[in-house]
Coordinates of C-alpha atoms in Angstrom, one line a residue:
M49 CA 117.6 167.0 42.5
E50 CA 118.0 164.0 44.4
A51 CA 119.2 165.7 47.5
V52 CA 116.0 167.6 47.4
D53 CA 113.8 164.3 47.1
S54 CA 115.5 162.9 50.2
A55 CA 115.2 165.8 52.0
K56 CA 111.3 165.9 51.6
K57 CA 110.9 162.1 52.7
T58 CA 109.5 161.5 56.4
K59 CA 110.5 159.0 58.9
K60 CA 107.9 156.2 59.5
K61 CA 106.4 156.5 62.9
L62 CA 104.8 153.6 65.1
N63 CA 101.3 153.8 66.0
V64 CA 100.0 153.2 69.6
G65 CA 99.1 149.6 69.2
Q66 CA 102.3 148.6 67.8
I67 CA 104.2 150.1 70.7
V68 CA 101.9 148.3 73.3
L69 CA 102.5 145.0 71.5
L70 CA 106.3 145.7 71.4
G71 CA 106.3 146.6 75.3
L72 CA 104.3 143.5 76.0
C73 CA 106.8 141.1 74.2
G74 CA 109.6 142.9 76.0
L75 CA 107.6 142.3 79.2
L76 CA 107.4 138.4 78.3
L77 CA 110.8 138.2 77.3
A78 CA 111.6 139.6 80.4
L79 CA 109.4 137.2 82.7
I80 CA 110.9 134.1 80.7
I81 CA 114.1 135.3 81.4
G82 CA 113.4 135.9 84.9
L83 CA 111.8 132.3 85.2
V84 CA 114.8 130.8 83.6
V85 CA 116.8 132.3 86.1
L86 CA 114.4 131.4 88.8
I87 CA 114.5 127.8 87.8
V88 CA 118.3 127.6 87.4
S89 CA 119.1 129.4 90.9
K90 CA 116.4 128.5 92.9
P91 CA 115.2 124.8 91.9
T92 CA 114.1 124.2 95.2
L93 CA 111.4 126.7 95.1
I94 CA 109.9 125.0 92.0
N95 CA 110.3 121.5 93.5
G96 CA 108.5 122.8 96.2
V97 CA 105.5 124.0 94.7
I98 CA 105.3 120.9 92.2
V99 CA 105.7 118.6 95.3
D100 CA 102.5 120.7 97.2
I101 CA 100.8 120.2 94.1
L102 CA 101.1 116.6 93.7
L103 CA 100.7 115.8 97.6
V104 CA 97.2 118.4 97.5
R105 CA 95.9 116.3 94.8
V106 CA 96.4 112.9 97.0
V107 CA 95.2 114.4 100.1
D108 CA 91.8 115.6 98.1
D109 CA 91.4 112.3 96.7
K110 CA 88.4 110.6 98.3
E111 CA 89.5 107.3 97.0
I112 CA 93.0 106.2 97.8
E113 CA 94.6 102.8 98.5
C114 CA 98.3 102.3 99.6
T115 CA 100.4 99.6 101.4
V116 CA 102.6 100.3 104.3
D117 CA 106.2 98.9 104.8
A118 CA 107.6 100.4 108.3
D119 CA 110.6 98.7 110.0
I120 CA 112.2 100.2 112.9
K121 CA 115.8 98.6 114.4
Y122 CA 117.7 99.2 117.0
G123 CA 120.5 96.7 118.5
N124 CA 119.7 93.2 117.3
F125 CA 115.9 94.1 117.5
R126 CA 114.1 94.4 114.4
A127 CA 110.4 95.1 114.2
E128 CA 108.8 94.8 110.5
T129 CA 105.2 95.8 110.1
E130 CA 103.2 95.2 106.6
A131 CA 99.8 97.3 106.5
R132 CA 97.4 98.1 104.1
F133 CA 94.9 101.1 104.1
W134 CA 92.3 102.6 101.9
R135 CA 90.3 105.9 102.4
T136 CA 86.6 106.1 101.1
E137 CA 83.8 108.6 101.5
V138 CA 80.6 107.2 103.5
E139 CA 78.6 110.3 103.5
D140 CA 79.1 114.0 102.1
D141 CA 82.6 115.1 103.5
L142 CA 82.7 112.2 105.9
A143 CA 85.7 109.8 105.3
A144 CA 86.1 106.3 106.5
T145 CA 89.8 104.6 106.5
M146 CA 90.5 101.2 106.7
V147 CA 93.6 99.6 108.3
E148 CA 94.6 96.3 108.0
V149 CA 97.7 94.8 109.6
G150 CA 97.9 91.1 109.6
E151 CA 94.7 89.8 110.9
M152 CA 93.5 93.3 112.3
Q153 CA 91.3 95.2 110.2
I154 CA 90.0 98.4 112.3
Y155 CA 88.0 101.7 110.6
F156 CA 88.5 105.0 111.6
I157 CA 85.7 107.5 111.2
D158 CA 85.1 111.0 112.3
G159 CA 87.2 110.6 115.4
C160 CA 86.2 107.2 116.3
M161 CA 88.0 103.8 115.8
F162 CA 85.7 100.9 114.8
L163 CA 86.1 97.1 115.0
E164 CA 84.5 95.2 112.1
N165 CA 81.9 94.0 114.9
G166 CA 80.4 97.8 115.2
R167 CA 82.4 98.4 118.5
G168 CA 83.7 101.8 118.7
F169 CA 86.1 104.0 120.7
K170 CA 87.2 107.6 120.6
T171 CA 90.5 108.1 119.4
E172 CA 93.0 110.7 120.7
G173 CA 94.3 111.3 117.5
K174 CA 98.4 111.0 118.0
G175 CA 99.4 107.3 117.3
D176 CA 95.9 105.8 116.5
A177 CA 97.0 104.0 113.4
D178 CA 94.9 106.2 110.8
Y179 CA 97.7 106.0 108.2
S180 CA 95.8 108.4 105.9
K181 CA 96.7 111.0 108.5
V182 CA 100.4 110.4 107.4
I183 CA 99.4 111.2 103.9
N184 CA 97.4 114.3 105.1
A185 CA 100.1 115.6 107.2
L186 CA 102.6 115.8 104.4
P187 CA 101.9 119.3 102.9
D188 CA 101.8 121.2 106.2
L189 CA 105.0 119.2 107.1
L190 CA 106.8 120.2 104.3
D191 CA 105.7 123.9 103.9
G192 CA 108.9 126.1 104.3
Y193 CA 111.5 123.4 103.9
S194 CA 113.8 123.3 100.8
V195 CA 112.9 120.4 98.4
N196 CA 115.6 119.0 96.1
S197 CA 115.5 116.6 93.2
R198 CA 117.1 113.9 91.5
K199 CA 116.4 111.3 88.8
N200 CA 116.4 107.6 89.9
G201 CA 116.0 105.4 86.5
G202 CA 112.6 106.5 85.1
E203 CA 111.3 108.2 88.2
K204 CA 111.7 111.7 89.5
E205 CA 112.2 111.9 93.0
Y206 CA 111.8 115.0 95.4
Y207 CA 113.3 114.6 98.7
V208 CA 113.3 116.7 101.8
V209 CA 115.1 116.7 105.3
V210 CA 112.4 117.7 108.4
A211 CA 113.0 118.1 111.9
G212 CA 111.2 119.4 115.2
D213 CA 107.8 118.8 116.5
G214 CA 105.9 118.4 113.4
A215 CA 108.8 115.7 112.4
I216 CA 107.8 113.6 115.8
D217 CA 104.1 113.7 115.2
F218 CA 104.6 112.5 111.7
V219 CA 106.8 109.8 112.8
T220 CA 104.6 108.5 115.7
Q221 CA 101.7 108.6 113.4
L222 CA 103.7 106.1 111.1
Y223 CA 104.9 104.0 113.9
P224 CA 101.8 103.9 116.0
D225 CA 102.7 101.3 118.4
Y226 CA 105.9 103.3 119.2
A227 CA 104.0 106.7 119.7
D228 CA 104.3 106.8 123.6
R229 CA 108.3 105.6 123.4
I230 CA 109.4 107.7 120.7
T231 CA 111.0 110.9 122.6
D232 CA 112.9 112.5 119.9
V233 CA 113.7 111.9 116.2
D234 CA 116.9 112.7 114.1
D235 CA 116.7 114.4 111.0
I236 CA 114.1 112.5 108.7
E237 CA 114.5 112.5 105.2
I238 CA 111.2 112.3 103.0
T239 CA 111.3 111.2 99.4
I240 CA 108.5 111.7 97.1
V241 CA 108.5 109.3 94.4
A242 CA 106.6 110.7 91.1
E243 CA 106.1 109.3 87.7
N244 CA 103.5 110.9 85.0
W245 CA 102.9 113.8 87.5
K246 CA 101.6 111.2 89.9
I247 CA 102.9 110.3 93.4
R248 CA 103.7 106.3 93.4
K249 CA 105.6 106.3 96.7
V250 CA 106.4 108.2 99.9
K251 CA 109.8 106.8 101.4
V252 CA 110.8 107.4 105.3
E253 CA 114.4 107.3 106.4
G254 CA 115.8 108.4 110.0
G255 CA 116.6 107.8 113.2
A256 CA 114.4 108.2 116.5
S257 CA 115.5 108.5 120.2
L258 CA 113.1 105.9 122.6
D259 CA 112.5 106.1 126.1
N260 CA 114.4 103.5 126.9
G261 CA 117.7 104.9 125.9
N262 CA 118.1 103.2 122.3
D263 CA 118.8 105.0 119.5
A264 CA 116.3 103.4 116.5
E265 CA 116.8 103.3 112.7
L266 CA 113.6 104.0 111.0
D267 CA 112.9 103.0 107.2
A268 CA 109.3 103.0 105.8
T269 CA 107.7 103.2 102.3
I270 CA 104.0 104.0 101.7
T271 CA 103.3 102.9 98.1
I272 CA 100.3 104.4 96.5
I273 CA 98.2 101.6 94.5
P274 CA 96.9 102.8 91.2
S275 CA 93.2 103.1 90.8
A276 CA 93.0 100.3 88.1
D277 CA 94.4 97.8 90.8
R278 CA 92.4 98.9 93.9
E279 CA 90.1 96.6 95.7
E280 CA 86.3 97.5 96.3
H281 CA 86.1 100.0 99.2
T282 CA 83.2 98.7 101.5
V283 CA 82.7 99.5 105.3
P284 CA 80.8 96.9 107.1
Q285 CA 77.4 97.3 107.6
E286 CA 77.6 97.0 111.7
I287 CA 79.9 100.0 111.6
L288 CA 77.4 101.7 109.3
D289 CA 74.7 101.2 111.9
A290 CA 76.7 102.4 114.8
L291 CA 77.7 105.7 113.3
D292 CA 74.7 107.2 115.3
D293 CA 75.1 105.4 118.6
D294 CA 76.8 106.9 121.7
I295 CA 80.3 105.5 121.2
E296 CA 81.9 104.0 124.4
K297 CA 83.1 106.5 126.7
L298 CA 86.4 104.5 127.0
T299 CA 89.1 106.2 124.8
I300 CA 91.2 104.1 122.4
S301 CA 94.2 103.2 124.7
Q302 CA 97.7 102.9 123.5
D303 CA 97.8 99.2 125.2
M304 CA 95.4 98.2 122.5
I305 CA 97.1 99.4 119.4
D306 CA 100.4 98.2 120.9
F307 CA 98.7 94.9 121.7
G308 CA 96.8 94.6 118.2
Y309 CA 100.2 95.4 116.3
A310 CA 102.3 92.8 118.1
V311 CA 100.1 90.0 117.5
S312 CA 99.1 91.0 113.7
R313 CA 102.9 91.8 113.1
Y314 CA 103.5 88.0 114.5
Y315 CA 100.9 86.7 112.1
S316 CA 102.3 88.6 109.0
K317 CA 105.6 87.1 109.4
D318 CA 106.8 85.0 106.5
P319 CA 108.1 82.1 107.5
N320 CA 106.9 81.7 110.8
A321 CA 106.8 78.8 113.4
A322 CA 106.1 77.8 117.0
Q323 CA 105.6 75.0 119.6
I324 CA 102.2 74.5 121.2
A325 CA 102.4 72.5 124.5
I326 CA 99.4 70.8 126.2
S327 CA 99.2 69.6 129.8
T328 CA 96.4 68.8 132.0
D329 CA 96.2 67.4 135.5
V330 CA 93.0 65.3 134.7
A331 CA 92.6 62.1 132.9
F332 CA 89.6 63.1 130.8
F333 CA 91.1 65.9 129.1
D334 CA 93.9 64.0 127.6
I335 CA 93.8 64.7 123.8
G336 CA 96.4 62.6 122.9
Y337 CA 99.0 65.1 122.1
D338 CA 101.7 66.9 124.3
K339 CA 103.8 69.1 121.7
I340 CA 102.6 70.3 118.4
G341 CA 104.7 72.1 115.9
W342 CA 103.1 74.8 114.0
Y343 CA 104.5 76.5 110.7
R344 CA 103.1 79.4 108.5
L345 CA 104.7 80.5 105.2
K346 CA 103.4 82.1 101.5
V347 CA 103.6 79.7 98.7
E348 CA 102.7 81.5 95.3
D349 CA 101.6 84.1 97.2
E350 CA 98.9 82.4 99.5
W351 CA 99.3 81.6 103.1
I352 CA 99.8 77.9 103.8
N353 CA 99.6 76.6 107.8
Y354 CA 100.6 73.5 109.1
V355 CA 101.1 71.3 112.0
S356 CA 103.4 68.5 113.1
A357 CA 102.1 66.1 115.4
L358 CA 102.8 62.5 116.2
G359 CA 105.3 62.0 113.4
Q360 CA 102.5 63.5 111.3
K361 CA 101.9 66.7 109.1
Y362 CA 98.3 68.3 108.5
Y363 CA 98.1 71.6 106.2
Y364 CA 95.2 74.0 106.3
N365 CA 94.4 77.3 105.0
G366 CA 91.3 79.2 103.8
N367 CA 90.6 77.1 101.1
G368 CA 90.5 73.9 103.4
R369 CA 92.4 71.1 105.1
C370 CA 94.4 68.2 103.9
N371 CA 97.5 65.5 105.1
A372 CA 100.7 65.5 103.4
H373 CA 99.8 63.6 100.2
G374 CA 96.8 66.3 99.7
G375 CA 94.0 63.9 101.0
N376 CA 91.1 64.9 103.3
L377 CA 91.7 64.6 106.9
K378 CA 90.2 62.0 109.1
E379 CA 88.2 63.7 112.0
S380 CA 90.5 62.5 114.7
E381 CA 93.4 64.3 112.6
N382 CA 91.8 67.8 112.8
T383 CA 92.3 67.9 116.6
P384 CA 95.9 69.9 116.4
I385 CA 94.6 72.1 113.5
D386 CA 91.6 72.9 116.4
L387 CA 94.1 73.5 118.8
V388 CA 96.0 76.1 116.9
E389 CA 92.9 77.9 115.6
A390 CA 91.9 78.0 119.7
I391 CA 94.8 80.1 120.0
D392 CA 94.3 82.2 116.9
S393 CA 90.8 82.7 118.6
V394 CA 92.4 84.4 121.6
Y395 CA 93.3 87.7 119.3
D396 CA 89.6 88.0 118.7
I397 CA 88.5 87.7 122.3
F398 CA 91.1 90.7 123.2
L399 CA 89.5 92.7 120.8
E400 CA 86.1 92.3 121.8
K401 CA 86.6 92.8 125.9
K402 CA 88.6 94.9 128.1
F403 CA 91.9 93.6 129.2
S404 CA 94.6 94.2 132.0
T405 CA 98.2 95.1 131.1
T406 CA 101.2 94.7 133.3
V407 CA 104.8 95.4 132.7
V408 CA 107.2 93.0 134.2
N409 CA 110.9 93.8 133.4
D410 CA 111.0 94.5 129.6
Q411 CA 108.0 92.4 129.0
T412 CA 104.5 93.5 128.8
I413 CA 101.7 90.8 129.7
Y414 CA 98.0 91.4 128.4
Q415 CA 95.3 89.3 130.3
V416 CA 91.9 88.8 129.7
D417 CA 89.5 86.6 131.5
L418 CA 86.8 84.8 129.6
D419 CA 83.1 84.3 130.4
D420 CA 80.7 81.3 130.2
E421 CA 79.8 82.0 126.5
D422 CA 83.7 82.9 125.4
I423 CA 84.2 79.2 127.0
S424 CA 81.3 77.4 125.7
K425 CA 82.4 78.9 122.4
L426 CA 85.6 78.1 122.6
V427 CA 85.5 74.4 123.8
S428 CA 82.3 73.7 121.3
T429 CA 84.1 75.2 118.1
Y430 CA 87.7 74.4 118.8
L431 CA 87.8 71.2 121.3
P432 CA 84.3 69.7 120.5
K433 CA 85.5 66.2 122.1
F434 CA 85.0 68.0 125.6
S435 CA 81.9 69.5 124.9
T436 CA 80.1 67.9 127.6
Y437 CA 82.4 69.5 130.1
A438 CA 82.2 72.9 129.3
D439 CA 79.9 73.6 132.2
K440 CA 82.5 72.2 134.5
I441 CA 84.9 74.7 133.4
D442 CA 84.6 77.5 136.2
T443 CA 87.3 80.2 134.7
A444 CA 89.6 80.5 131.8
T445 CA 92.4 83.1 131.1
A446 CA 94.0 84.1 128.0
T447 CA 97.7 85.8 128.2
V448 CA 99.9 87.3 125.6
T449 CA 103.2 88.0 126.1
V450 CA 105.0 90.9 124.2
E451 CA 108.8 92.0 124.5
E452 CA 109.9 94.8 122.2
G453 CA 106.7 94.8 120.3
Q454 CA 107.3 90.8 119.3
V455 CA 105.0 88.2 120.8
V456 CA 106.9 85.9 122.8
D457 CA 104.2 83.6 124.4
V458 CA 100.6 83.1 124.2
S459 CA 98.8 80.9 126.9
L460 CA 95.3 79.8 127.4
V461 CA 94.4 78.2 131.1
L462 CA 91.1 76.4 131.7
S463 CA 90.3 75.9 135.3
G464 CA 87.3 74.0 136.9
N465 CA 86.0 71.2 139.0
I466 CA 84.6 68.0 138.4
R467 CA 83.2 65.1 140.6
V468 CA 84.9 61.6 140.1
F469 CA 83.3 59.2 141.7
V470 CA 82.6 60.4 144.9
V471 CA 85.5 63.1 145.3
N472 CA 85.3 66.8 143.8
K473 CA 88.8 67.2 141.8
D474 CA 90.0 70.4 140.7
F475 CA 91.6 70.5 137.4
N476 CA 93.8 72.7 135.0
V477 CA 94.1 72.7 131.1
F478 CA 97.3 74.7 129.7
I479 CA 97.9 75.3 126.2
T480 CA 100.9 77.4 125.6
F481 CA 102.0 78.9 121.9
T482 CA 105.9 79.7 122.1
P483 CA 107.3 81.5 118.6
I484 CA 110.5 80.0 117.4
E485 CA 113.2 82.6 117.3
D486 CA 115.7 81.2 115.2
L487 CA 113.6 80.4 112.1
D488 CA 116.9 79.8 110.2
S489 CA 117.2 76.8 111.8
V490 CA 113.6 75.4 110.7
E491 CA 113.0 73.3 107.7
F492 CA 109.7 74.2 106.2
D493 CA 107.9 71.4 104.0
V494 CA 105.2 72.2 101.6
P495 CA 104.7 69.2 99.2
D496 CA 103.3 69.6 95.8
E497 CA 100.1 67.8 96.4
V498 CA 99.2 70.2 99.3
I499 CA 99.9 72.8 97.2
E500 CA 97.8 71.5 94.4
A501 CA 94.9 70.7 97.1
L502 CA 95.0 74.2 98.9
I503 CA 95.9 76.5 96.2
G504 CA 95.6 75.1 92.8
K505 CA 91.9 74.1 93.0

């Protein structure tokens, strides 16, 4: 009887929905297994996708701020550049990039470069110092390359080695004052440092061949500043007013980029020192100083400058001036500082005027002639003692000599004619600024009283 009952039982069949569900589960399992196999066997592919997403997010960010540390070294020569740049939107789909290197601030908008005073130039694009282009170039540059990853402490690093024309363009944009000197690059390793799914740093290491036959070592880091720590991004009104104007037909030259970087690199060096010599062939221009020592260093993250003249030291920065005891300076004690600032003003004159460039041996000599307005302003601002003689100065020439990207001499020559009794006499005043190369031999001295007077207030 039991055998008959068993024979009568029928097998349970799956309905269509259950069959579809089982099929989907099988497909999902296969996809998961395939993904695991892909991650294990092809991690560089996944790394590439992640890096591309992170980079595109940065490229598309209309507000970004970064610092740049770019070193280049060959033989006994080493050039260090410290820069800061930010990008902001000035109009719909129109971005502005500000680049600050030392005392130089320049703005890039819609294929033009602007100085702070609104003077604009057309740019050629390559090596024009617009560091935001370095960031923007990364997604295309890394496309097609294998991206590896590693852990470095709590940070995740993605690294890739690139070569070819794209790598050359990338390096020349990162080292704009060497753009016309880099002929080739060796394998360039680019490292993307990420944390919490955001890029913190971009590191670049490798080598380059220069047109002088030297092989240079490259080492650079771009650090992205978190939004909470960014400064307010404001484009000067003079530049905004000039956007619709006809930009000068003069295309920004490599000479201007090279000059700006050499001077800015010099003033961003910490610590730094130079000797200033003053000479003249007429008695009335005797300022009482023939040699002045100039020194500059950071104290508590703020710059302090000082000059040494006639056995005394006078200190100054943007907060004021004081003696070694922190006290106010007498009127006569301001003269050596004024002379240093006269040299500093040469930089602004070069940016506002066209200048000549001459290459002699391994040195590049930049020269600009001052007009009557420049001379009058220079004398009245920095040499007020001689204001009555400003109209006696016929010509004035400023010269900056650069060797291997470093300033080696700055000179200012004032020439004119004056009537002494019944005789017309030609005169010249020479002010020369010579950087000290062996900074290890220099003893820098900033008393606590000075720090309190120039920083503590």
